[in-house]
Coordinates of C-alpha atoms in Angstrom, one line a residue:
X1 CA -11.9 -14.9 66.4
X2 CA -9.4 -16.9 68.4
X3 CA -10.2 -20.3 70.2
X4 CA -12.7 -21.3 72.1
X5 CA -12.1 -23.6 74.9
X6 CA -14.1 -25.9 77.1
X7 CA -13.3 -25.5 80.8
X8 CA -14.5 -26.8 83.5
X9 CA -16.8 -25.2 84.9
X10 CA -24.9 -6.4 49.6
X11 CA -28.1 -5.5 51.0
X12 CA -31.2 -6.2 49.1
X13 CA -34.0 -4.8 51.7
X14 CA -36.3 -1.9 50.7
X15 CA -34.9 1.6 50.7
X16 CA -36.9 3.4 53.5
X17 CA -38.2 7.4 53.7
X18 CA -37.4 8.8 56.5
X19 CA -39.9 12.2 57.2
X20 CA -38.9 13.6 60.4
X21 CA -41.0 16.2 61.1
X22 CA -38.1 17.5 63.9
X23 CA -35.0 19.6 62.8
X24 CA -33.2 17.4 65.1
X25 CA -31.8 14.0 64.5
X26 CA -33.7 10.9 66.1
X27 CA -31.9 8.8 69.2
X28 CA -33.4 5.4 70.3
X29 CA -33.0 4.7 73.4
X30 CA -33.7 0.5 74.5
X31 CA -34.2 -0.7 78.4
X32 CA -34.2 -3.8 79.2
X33 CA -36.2 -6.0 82.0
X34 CA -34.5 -4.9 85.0
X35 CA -33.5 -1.3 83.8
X36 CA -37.3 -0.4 84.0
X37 CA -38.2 -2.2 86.8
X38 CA -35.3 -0.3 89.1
X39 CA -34.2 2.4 88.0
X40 CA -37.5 3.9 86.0
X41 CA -36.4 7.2 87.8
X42 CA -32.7 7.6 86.7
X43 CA -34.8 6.9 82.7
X44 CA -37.2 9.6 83.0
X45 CA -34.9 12.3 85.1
X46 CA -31.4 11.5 83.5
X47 CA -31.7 9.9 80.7
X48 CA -34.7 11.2 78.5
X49 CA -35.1 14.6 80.2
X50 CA -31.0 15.0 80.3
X51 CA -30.3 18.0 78.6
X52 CA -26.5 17.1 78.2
X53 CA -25.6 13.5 77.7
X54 CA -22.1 12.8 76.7
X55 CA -21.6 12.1 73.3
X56 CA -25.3 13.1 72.1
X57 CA -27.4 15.6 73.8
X58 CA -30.8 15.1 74.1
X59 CA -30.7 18.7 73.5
X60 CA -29.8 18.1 70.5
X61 CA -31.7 15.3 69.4
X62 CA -35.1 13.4 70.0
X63 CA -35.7 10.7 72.0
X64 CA -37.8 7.7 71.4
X65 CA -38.3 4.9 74.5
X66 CA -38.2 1.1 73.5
X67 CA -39.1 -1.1 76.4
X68 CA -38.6 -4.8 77.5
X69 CA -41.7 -6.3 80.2
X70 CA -39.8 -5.0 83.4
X71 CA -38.2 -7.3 85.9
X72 CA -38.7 -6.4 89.9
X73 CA -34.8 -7.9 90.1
X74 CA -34.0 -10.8 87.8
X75 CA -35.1 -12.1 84.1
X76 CA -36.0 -15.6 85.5
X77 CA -38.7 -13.7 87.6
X78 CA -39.2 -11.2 85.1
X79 CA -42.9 -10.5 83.9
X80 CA -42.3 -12.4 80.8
X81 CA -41.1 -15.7 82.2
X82 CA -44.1 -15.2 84.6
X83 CA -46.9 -14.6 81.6
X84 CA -45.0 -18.2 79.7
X85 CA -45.4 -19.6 82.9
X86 CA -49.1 -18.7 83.2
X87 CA -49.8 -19.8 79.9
X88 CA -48.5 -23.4 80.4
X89 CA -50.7 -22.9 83.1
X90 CA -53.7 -22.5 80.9
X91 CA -53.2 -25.5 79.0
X92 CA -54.4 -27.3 82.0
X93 CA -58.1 -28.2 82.1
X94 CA -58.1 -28.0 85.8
X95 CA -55.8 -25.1 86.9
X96 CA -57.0 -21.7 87.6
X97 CA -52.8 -21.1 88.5
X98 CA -52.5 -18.7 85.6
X99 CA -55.0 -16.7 87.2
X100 CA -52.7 -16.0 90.4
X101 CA -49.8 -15.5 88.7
X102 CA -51.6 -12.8 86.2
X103 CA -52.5 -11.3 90.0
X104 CA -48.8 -11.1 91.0
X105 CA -47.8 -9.3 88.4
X106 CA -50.7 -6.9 88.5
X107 CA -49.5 -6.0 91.8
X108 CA -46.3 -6.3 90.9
X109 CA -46.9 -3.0 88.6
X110 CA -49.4 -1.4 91.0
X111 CA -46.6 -1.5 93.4
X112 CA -43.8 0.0 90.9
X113 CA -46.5 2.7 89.8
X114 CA -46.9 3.7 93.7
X115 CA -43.4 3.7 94.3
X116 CA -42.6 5.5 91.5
X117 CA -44.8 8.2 90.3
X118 CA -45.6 11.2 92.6
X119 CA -48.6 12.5 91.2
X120 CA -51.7 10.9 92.5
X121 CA -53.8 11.3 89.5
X122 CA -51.0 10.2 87.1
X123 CA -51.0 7.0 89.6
X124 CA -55.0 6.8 89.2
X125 CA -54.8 6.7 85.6
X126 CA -52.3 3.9 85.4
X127 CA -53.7 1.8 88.2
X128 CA -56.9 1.8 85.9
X129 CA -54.9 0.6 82.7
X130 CA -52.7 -2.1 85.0
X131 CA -56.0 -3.7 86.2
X132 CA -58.0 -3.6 82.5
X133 CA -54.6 -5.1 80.2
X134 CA -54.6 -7.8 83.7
X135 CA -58.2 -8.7 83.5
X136 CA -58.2 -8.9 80.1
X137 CA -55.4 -11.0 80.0
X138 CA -57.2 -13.8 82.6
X139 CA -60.1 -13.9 80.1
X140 CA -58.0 -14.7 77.6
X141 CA -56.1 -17.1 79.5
X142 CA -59.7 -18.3 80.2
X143 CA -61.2 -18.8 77.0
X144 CA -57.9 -20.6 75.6
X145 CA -58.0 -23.2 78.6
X146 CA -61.6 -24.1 76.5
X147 CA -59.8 -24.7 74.0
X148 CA -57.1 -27.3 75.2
X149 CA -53.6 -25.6 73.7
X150 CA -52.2 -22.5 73.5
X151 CA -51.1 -22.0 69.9
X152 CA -48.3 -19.3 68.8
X153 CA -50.3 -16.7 68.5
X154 CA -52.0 -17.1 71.2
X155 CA -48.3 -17.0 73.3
X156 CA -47.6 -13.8 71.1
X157 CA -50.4 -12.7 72.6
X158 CA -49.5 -13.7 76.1
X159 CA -46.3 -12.3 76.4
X160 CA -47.0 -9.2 74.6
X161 CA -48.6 -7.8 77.8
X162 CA -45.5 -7.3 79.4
X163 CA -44.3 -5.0 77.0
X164 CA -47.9 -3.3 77.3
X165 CA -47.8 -2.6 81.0
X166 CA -44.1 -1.8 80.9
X167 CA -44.4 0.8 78.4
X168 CA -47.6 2.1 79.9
X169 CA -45.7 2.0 82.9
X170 CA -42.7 4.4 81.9
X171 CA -44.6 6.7 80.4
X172 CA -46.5 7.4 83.2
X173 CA -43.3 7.8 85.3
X174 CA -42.0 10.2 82.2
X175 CA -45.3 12.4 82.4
X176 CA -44.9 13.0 86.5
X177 CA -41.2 14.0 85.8
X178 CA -43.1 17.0 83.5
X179 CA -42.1 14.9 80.1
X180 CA -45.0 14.8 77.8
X181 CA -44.7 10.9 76.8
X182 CA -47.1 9.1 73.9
X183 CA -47.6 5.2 74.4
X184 CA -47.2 3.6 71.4
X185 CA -48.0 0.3 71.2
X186 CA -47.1 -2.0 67.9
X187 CA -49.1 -5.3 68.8
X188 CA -50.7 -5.1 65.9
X189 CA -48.7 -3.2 64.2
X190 CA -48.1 -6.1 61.0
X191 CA -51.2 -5.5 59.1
X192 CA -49.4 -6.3 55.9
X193 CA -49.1 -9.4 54.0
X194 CA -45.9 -11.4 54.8
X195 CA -44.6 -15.0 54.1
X196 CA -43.8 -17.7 56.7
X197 CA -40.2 -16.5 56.3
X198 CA -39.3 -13.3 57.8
X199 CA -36.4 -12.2 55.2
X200 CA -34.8 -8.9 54.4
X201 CA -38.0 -7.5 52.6
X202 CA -39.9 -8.5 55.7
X203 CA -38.1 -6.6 57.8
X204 CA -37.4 -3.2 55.8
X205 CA -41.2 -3.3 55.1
X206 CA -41.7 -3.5 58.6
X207 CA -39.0 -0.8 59.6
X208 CA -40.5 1.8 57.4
X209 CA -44.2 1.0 58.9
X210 CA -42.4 1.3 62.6
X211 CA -41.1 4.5 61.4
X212 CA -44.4 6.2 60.2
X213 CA -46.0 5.1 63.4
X214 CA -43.9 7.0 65.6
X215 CA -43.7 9.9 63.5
X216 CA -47.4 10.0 64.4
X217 CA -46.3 11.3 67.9
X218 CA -45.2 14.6 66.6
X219 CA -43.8 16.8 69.5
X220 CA -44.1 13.9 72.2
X221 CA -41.5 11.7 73.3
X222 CA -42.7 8.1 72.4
X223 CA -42.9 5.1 74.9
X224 CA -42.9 1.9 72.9
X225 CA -43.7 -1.7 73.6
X226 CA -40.9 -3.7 72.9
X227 CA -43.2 -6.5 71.6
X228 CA -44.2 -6.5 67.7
X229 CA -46.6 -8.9 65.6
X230 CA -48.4 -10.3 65.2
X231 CA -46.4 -12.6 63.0
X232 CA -46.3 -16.0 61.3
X233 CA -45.6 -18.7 63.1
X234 CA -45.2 -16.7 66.6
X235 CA -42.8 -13.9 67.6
X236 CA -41.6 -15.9 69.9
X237 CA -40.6 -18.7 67.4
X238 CA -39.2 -16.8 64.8
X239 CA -37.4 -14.3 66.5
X240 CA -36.7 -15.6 70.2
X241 CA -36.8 -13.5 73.4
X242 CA -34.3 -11.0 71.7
X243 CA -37.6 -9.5 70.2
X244 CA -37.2 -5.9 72.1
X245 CA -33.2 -5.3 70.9
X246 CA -34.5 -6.2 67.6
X247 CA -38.1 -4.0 67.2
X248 CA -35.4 -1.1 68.3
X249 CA -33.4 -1.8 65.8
X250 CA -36.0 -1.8 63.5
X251 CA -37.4 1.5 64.9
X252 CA -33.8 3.0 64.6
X253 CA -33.4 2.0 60.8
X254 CA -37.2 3.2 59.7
X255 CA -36.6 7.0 61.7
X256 CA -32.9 7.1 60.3
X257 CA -31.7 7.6 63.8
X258 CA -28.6 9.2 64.2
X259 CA -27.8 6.2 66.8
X260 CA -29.4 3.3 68.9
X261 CA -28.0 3.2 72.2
X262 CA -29.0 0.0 74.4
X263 CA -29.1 0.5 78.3
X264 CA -28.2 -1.8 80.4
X265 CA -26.3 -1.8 84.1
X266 CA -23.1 -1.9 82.6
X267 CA -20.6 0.6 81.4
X268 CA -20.6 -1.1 78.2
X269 CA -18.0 -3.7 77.2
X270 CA -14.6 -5.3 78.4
X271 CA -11.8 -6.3 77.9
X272 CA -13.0 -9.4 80.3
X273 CA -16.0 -9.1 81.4
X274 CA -17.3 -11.8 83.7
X275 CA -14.2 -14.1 84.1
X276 CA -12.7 -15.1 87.3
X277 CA -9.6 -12.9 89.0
X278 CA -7.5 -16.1 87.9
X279 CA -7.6 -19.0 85.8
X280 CA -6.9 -21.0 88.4
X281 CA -10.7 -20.1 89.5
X282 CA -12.4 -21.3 86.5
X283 CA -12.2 -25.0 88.1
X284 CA -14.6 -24.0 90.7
X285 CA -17.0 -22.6 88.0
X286 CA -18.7 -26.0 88.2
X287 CA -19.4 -25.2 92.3
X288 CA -21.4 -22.5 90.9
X289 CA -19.0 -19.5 92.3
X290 CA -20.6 -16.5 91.3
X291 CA -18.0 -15.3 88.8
X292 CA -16.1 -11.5 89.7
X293 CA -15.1 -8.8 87.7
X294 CA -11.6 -8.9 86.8
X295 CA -9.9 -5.9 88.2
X296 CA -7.8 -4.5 85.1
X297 CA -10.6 -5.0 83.1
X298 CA -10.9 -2.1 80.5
X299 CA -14.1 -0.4 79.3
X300 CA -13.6 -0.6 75.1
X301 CA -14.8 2.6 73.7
X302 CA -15.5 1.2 69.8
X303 CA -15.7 -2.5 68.9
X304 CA -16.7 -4.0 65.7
X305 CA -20.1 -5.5 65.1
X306 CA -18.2 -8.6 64.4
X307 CA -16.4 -8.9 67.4
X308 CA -19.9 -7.6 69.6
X309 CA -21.4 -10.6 67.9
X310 CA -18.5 -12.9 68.6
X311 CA -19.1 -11.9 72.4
X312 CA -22.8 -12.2 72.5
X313 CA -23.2 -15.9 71.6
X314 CA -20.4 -16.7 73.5
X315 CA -21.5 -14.9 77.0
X316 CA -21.1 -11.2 77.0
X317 CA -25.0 -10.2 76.2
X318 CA -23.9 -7.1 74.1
X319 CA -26.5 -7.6 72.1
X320 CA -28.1 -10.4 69.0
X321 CA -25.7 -10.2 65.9
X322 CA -28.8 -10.3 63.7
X323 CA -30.4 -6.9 65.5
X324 CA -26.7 -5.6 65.3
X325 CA -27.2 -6.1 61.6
X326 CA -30.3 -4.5 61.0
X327 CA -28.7 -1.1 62.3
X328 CA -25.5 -1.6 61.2
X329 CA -26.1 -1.9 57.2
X330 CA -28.3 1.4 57.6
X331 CA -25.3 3.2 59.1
X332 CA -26.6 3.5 61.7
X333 CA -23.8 3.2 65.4
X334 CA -24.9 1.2 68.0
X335 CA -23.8 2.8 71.8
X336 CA -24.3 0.4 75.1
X337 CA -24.4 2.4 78.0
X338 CA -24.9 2.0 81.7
X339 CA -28.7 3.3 83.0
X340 CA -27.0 4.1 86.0
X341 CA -24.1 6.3 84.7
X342 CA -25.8 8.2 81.7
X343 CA -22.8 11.1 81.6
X344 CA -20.7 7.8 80.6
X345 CA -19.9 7.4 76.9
X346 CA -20.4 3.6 76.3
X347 CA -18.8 1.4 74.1
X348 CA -19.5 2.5 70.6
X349 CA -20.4 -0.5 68.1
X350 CA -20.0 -0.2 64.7
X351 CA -19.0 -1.4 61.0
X352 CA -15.7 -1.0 61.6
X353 CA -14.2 0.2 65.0
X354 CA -11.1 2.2 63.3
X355 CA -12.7 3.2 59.9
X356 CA -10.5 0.3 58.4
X357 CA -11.9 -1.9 55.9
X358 CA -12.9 -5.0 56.4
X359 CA -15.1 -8.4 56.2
X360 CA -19.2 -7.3 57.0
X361 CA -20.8 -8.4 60.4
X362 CA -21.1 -11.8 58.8
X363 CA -17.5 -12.4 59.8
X364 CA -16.5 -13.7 56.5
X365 CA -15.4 -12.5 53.4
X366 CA -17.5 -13.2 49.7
X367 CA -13.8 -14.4 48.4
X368 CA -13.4 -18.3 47.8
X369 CA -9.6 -17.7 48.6
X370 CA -7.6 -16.2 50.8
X371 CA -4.6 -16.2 52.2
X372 CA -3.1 -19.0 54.2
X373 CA -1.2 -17.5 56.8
X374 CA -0.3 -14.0 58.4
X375 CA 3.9 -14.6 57.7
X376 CA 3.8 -12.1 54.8
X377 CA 3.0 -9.8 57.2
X378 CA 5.0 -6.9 58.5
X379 CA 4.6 -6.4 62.0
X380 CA 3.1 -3.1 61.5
X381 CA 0.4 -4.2 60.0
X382 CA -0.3 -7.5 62.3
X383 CA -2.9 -6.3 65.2
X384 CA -1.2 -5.9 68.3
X385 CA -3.8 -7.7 71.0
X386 CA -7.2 -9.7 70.7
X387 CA -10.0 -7.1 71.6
X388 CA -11.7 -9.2 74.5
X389 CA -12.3 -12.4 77.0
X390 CA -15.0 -13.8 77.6
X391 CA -17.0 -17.0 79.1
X392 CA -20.1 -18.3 78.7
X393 CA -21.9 -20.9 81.7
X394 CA -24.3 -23.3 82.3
X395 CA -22.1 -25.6 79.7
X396 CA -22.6 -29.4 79.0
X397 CA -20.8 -31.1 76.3
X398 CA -21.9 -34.4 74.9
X399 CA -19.2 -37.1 73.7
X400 CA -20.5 -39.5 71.2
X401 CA -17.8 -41.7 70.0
X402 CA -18.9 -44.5 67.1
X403 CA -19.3 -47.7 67.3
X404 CA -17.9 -48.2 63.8
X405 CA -14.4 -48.8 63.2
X406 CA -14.6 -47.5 59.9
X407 CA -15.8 -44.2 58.8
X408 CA -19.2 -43.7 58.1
X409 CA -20.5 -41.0 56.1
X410 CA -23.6 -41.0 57.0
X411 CA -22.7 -40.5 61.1
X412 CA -22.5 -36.4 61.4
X413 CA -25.4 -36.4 59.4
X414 CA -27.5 -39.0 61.8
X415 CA -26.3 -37.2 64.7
X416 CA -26.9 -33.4 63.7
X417 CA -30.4 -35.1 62.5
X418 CA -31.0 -36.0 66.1
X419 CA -30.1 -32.7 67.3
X420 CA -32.8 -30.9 65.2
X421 CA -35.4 -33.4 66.0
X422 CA -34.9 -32.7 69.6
X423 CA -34.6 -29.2 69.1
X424 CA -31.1 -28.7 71.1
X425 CA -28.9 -26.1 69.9
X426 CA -25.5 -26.4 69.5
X427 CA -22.9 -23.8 70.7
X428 CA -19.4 -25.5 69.7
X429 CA -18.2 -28.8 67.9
X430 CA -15.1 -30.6 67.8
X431 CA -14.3 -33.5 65.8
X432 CA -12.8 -36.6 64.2
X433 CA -13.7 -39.3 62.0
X434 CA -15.2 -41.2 64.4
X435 CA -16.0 -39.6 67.5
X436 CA -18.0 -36.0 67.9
X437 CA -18.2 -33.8 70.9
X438 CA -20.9 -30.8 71.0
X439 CA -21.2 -28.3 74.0
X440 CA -24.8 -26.5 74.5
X441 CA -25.8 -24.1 76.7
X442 CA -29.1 -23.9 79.0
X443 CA -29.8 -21.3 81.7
X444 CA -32.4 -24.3 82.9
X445 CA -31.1 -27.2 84.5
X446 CA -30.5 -30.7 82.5
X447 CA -29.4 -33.1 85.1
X448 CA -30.2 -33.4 89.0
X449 CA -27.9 -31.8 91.0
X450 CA -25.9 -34.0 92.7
X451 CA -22.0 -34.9 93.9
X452 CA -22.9 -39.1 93.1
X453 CA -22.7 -39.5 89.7
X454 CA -24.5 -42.7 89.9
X455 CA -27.6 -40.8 91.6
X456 CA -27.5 -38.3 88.7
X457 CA -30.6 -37.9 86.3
X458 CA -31.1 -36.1 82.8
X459 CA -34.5 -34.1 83.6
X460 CA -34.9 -32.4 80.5
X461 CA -37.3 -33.9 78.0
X462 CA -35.4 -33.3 75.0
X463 CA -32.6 -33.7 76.1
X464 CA -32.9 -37.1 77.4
X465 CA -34.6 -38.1 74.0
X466 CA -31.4 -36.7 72.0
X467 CA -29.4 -38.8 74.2
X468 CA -31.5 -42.3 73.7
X469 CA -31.8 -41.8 70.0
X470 CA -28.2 -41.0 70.1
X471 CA -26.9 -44.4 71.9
X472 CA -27.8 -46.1 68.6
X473 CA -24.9 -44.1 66.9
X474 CA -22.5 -44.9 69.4
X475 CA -20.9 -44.7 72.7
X476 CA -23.0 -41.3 74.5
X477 CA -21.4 -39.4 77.8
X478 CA -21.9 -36.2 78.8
X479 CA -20.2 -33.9 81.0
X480 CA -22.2 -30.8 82.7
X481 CA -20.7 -28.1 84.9
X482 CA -18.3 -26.5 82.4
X483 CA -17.9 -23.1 80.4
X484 CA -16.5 -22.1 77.2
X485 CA -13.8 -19.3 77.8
X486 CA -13.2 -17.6 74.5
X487 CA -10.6 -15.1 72.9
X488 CA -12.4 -12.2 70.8
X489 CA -10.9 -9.4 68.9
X490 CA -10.2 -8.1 65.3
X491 CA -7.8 -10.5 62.5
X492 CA -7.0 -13.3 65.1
X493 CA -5.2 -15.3 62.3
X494 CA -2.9 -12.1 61.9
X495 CA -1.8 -12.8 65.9
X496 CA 0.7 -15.0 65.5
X497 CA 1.6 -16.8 68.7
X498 CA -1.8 -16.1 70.7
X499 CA -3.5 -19.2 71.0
X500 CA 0.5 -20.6 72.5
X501 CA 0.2 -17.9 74.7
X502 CA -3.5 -18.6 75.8
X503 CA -2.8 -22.2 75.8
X504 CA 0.4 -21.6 78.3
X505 CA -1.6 -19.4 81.0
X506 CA -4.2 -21.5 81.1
X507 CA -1.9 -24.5 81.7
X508 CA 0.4 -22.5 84.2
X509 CA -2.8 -22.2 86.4
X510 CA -4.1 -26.0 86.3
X511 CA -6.9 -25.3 83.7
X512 CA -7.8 -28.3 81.9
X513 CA -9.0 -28.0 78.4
X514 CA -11.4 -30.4 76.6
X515 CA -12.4 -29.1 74.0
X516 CA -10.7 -26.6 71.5
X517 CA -12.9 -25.1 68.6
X518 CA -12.5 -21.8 66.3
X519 CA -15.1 -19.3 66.0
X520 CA -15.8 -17.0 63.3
X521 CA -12.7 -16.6 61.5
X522 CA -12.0 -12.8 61.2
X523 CA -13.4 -11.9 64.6

């Protein structure tokens, strides 16, 4: 991978059977939040149902649904955020909050079902199932207020309704559209013994048991929850909110699908995919523009997994490099496609976009040496253009210059120390002997919002702690309102010339740069 710059504004898991009781290969098909909660009809009619999709017919293979908990419009008021909003809720002795939020998203989803599903007793049915997972849930909710915390599990446990009443929910909508759907649901789907570290044997284990579950379906298409466990330590600690991308994954490797495709609104990937029409734009990033599509923008029909994961963590959302992996050692492609456009082919993701050989989704090669430069070269075999910009908002970097005039060994170590104890994550690092500057990303806000920089306040909790413990290492400032614009493609260090060139434009069009930083080396 090329530069990224701050802007303002061999596989040792177990083998697993695969027993498909269909002639025809198996295609898992992932929906996000959103997906299900607007466009449940273009799933069931064109997508599932489609007898001719584009690059693999559902007439020629079998379909099985993952879901996320569905979002009326955006993931901040998604069902999930709502259920770890009602369980903070519950930690209170005296709030009975949680139990109107729970409410809101019961009608929520007796509103969707309504809108959605024609047939009045296929409405009856899930009306009855929204109302029983809901008033189950507020008795949980109850009974864990008693108790004064809400451990892991007990969150697991929370948040795995939303994958519950979304699934429930789609296959509902797939039944009154004459598609005889299964719900499967996998919230207790671990009943094996596995350590406090979820490692490769962990996770094929887990495949194959995924696998055998929804073979159990036979002739019906199955609808599954997105949400797995229950597992140690908490779902939601080990694995994140990726969760859903990553159960499909699973599901994909332990039916030896013929491919996973992952549905979101988009045609699939860019060339540049949520930058600014010109550079010159990016300085207002920090004004909170809304960013636009840039016009000549390209769809990219195959990437590598490398490069996908090289634009995930740095602000496309294809999708996490560690589900890309799962799928991707088994052989098995990954497609994004757009919900909305289902006769579209997608960008393709996989080992290697061109069949050429090369380093494994890791980005880097088992080889202590390698070559220093790309000179030897012939300009032939140099690549001819990086693969993909990107940005990534919602940036603050923190500037902690020493207050030691000689080196100290011991200062990276003090300060990444602080960092873990806080629990702040790190996206990019620059550095010197003496002075350090990290940018992190949070979709939540950090500081007050204000044009006085003397009025300004750090209102998250960790953060403010990482910065107080951190004053005893140094000088500490931190700058908020910036992004990290990044170059992605195939064999950067083979482009000789491009970061000049990136450097230039940028300048040409009054972008300052304060940081520069490389990524993964042979993205």
């Amino acid at each position: 991978m090329g530069p990224q710059l701050m802007v303002n504004e061999d596989d040792n898991s177990p083998s697993v059977e695969h027993r498909n009781p269909h002639t025809k290969p198996w295609v898992i098909q992932k929906f996000g939040g959103t997906s299900v909660g607007k466009f449940a009809n273009k799933i069931a009619e064109d997508l599932v149902r489609s007898e001719d999709t584009p690059m693999l017919p559902m007439s020629s293979s079998v379909p099985a649904v993952i879901c996320s908990a569905r979002s009326s419009s955006t993931k901040i008021e998604g069902t999930t955020n709502r259920l770890l909003r009602a369980g903070r809720e519950a930690e209170s002795s005296k709030s009975h909050n949680y139990e109107d939020i729970v409410n809101r998203i019961r009608d929520d989803h007796i509103q969707a079902a309504k809108s959605f599903i024609h047939s009045r007793e296929i409405v009856l049915d899930l009306l009855d199932v929204i109302s029983k997972e809901c008033h189950d849930l507020i008795a949980f909710l109850a009974a864990t207020q008693k108790v004064g915390e809400i451990s892991p599990k007990s969150t697991d446990k929370i948040i795995s309704k939303g994958e519950t009443l979304s699934a429930q929910f789609v296959a509902a909508v797939l039944r009154d559209r004459n598609v005889d759907s299964q719900f499967v649901e996998l919230s207790e789907i671990i009943d094996f013994k596995s350590s406090h570290c979820l490692d490769q044997d962990f996770y094929g284990h887990l495949a194959a048991k995924l696998g055998k579950e929804i073979e159990k379906c036979g002739d019906k298409v199955p609808v599954v929850t997105g949400f797995f466990g229950p597992v140690p330590k908490g779902l939601l600690n080990q694995i994140g909110r990726g969760y859903t991308d990553l159960c499909a994954a699973l599901v994909a490797v332990g039916l030896g699908a013929k491919e996973l495709q992952v549905l979101k609104e988009v045609d699939g990937v860019f060339t540049a995919e949520c930058v600014l029409h010109y550079a010159r734009s990016l300085n207002s990033l920090a004004d909170n523009d809304s960013p636009r599509k840039v016009p000549t923008a390209r769809l990219i029909s195959r990437i590598t997994a490398a490069e996908a994961a090289e634009l995930t963590f740095y602000g496309s959302e294809v999708i996490h490099p560690f589900t890309m992996q799962q799928v991707i050692q088994a052989k098995i492609p990954i497609r994004i496609k757009n919900v909305t456009n289902p006769r579209g082919s997608g960008t393709l993701v996989s080992a290697e976009a061109s069949g050429e050989s090369g380093p494994s989704i890791s980005g880097h090669e088992s080889k202590l040496f390698r070559a220093r430069s790309a000179s030897v070269l012939s300009e032939n075999q140099r690549p001819k253009r990086p693969t993909a910009l990107t940005i990534k908002h919602k940036i603050l970097v923190i500037n902690v210059h020493s207050n030691k005039r000689t080196l100290s060994h011991g200062f990276f170590a003090k300060i990444f120390s602080t960092l873990d104890k806080w629990r702040l994550s790190i996206d990019l690092i620059s550095t010197s002997e003496v002075h350090v500057s990290m940018a992190l990303h949070s979709e939540s806000a950090l500081v007050t919002e204000t044009d006085d920089d003397d009025d300004r306040e750090i209102v998250d909790y960790d953060l403010r702690g990482a910065i107080e413990e951190l004053k005893g290492y140094g000088k500490v400032d931190i700058m908020d309102g910036m992004a990290i614009l990044s170059l992605v493609g195939k064999q950067m260090k083979n482009m000789v010339g491009i970061a000049g060139k990136m450097f230039s434009t940028l300048g040409e069009n009054d972008v300052n740069i304060e940081m520069i930083s490389q990524g993964r080396e042979p993205a």
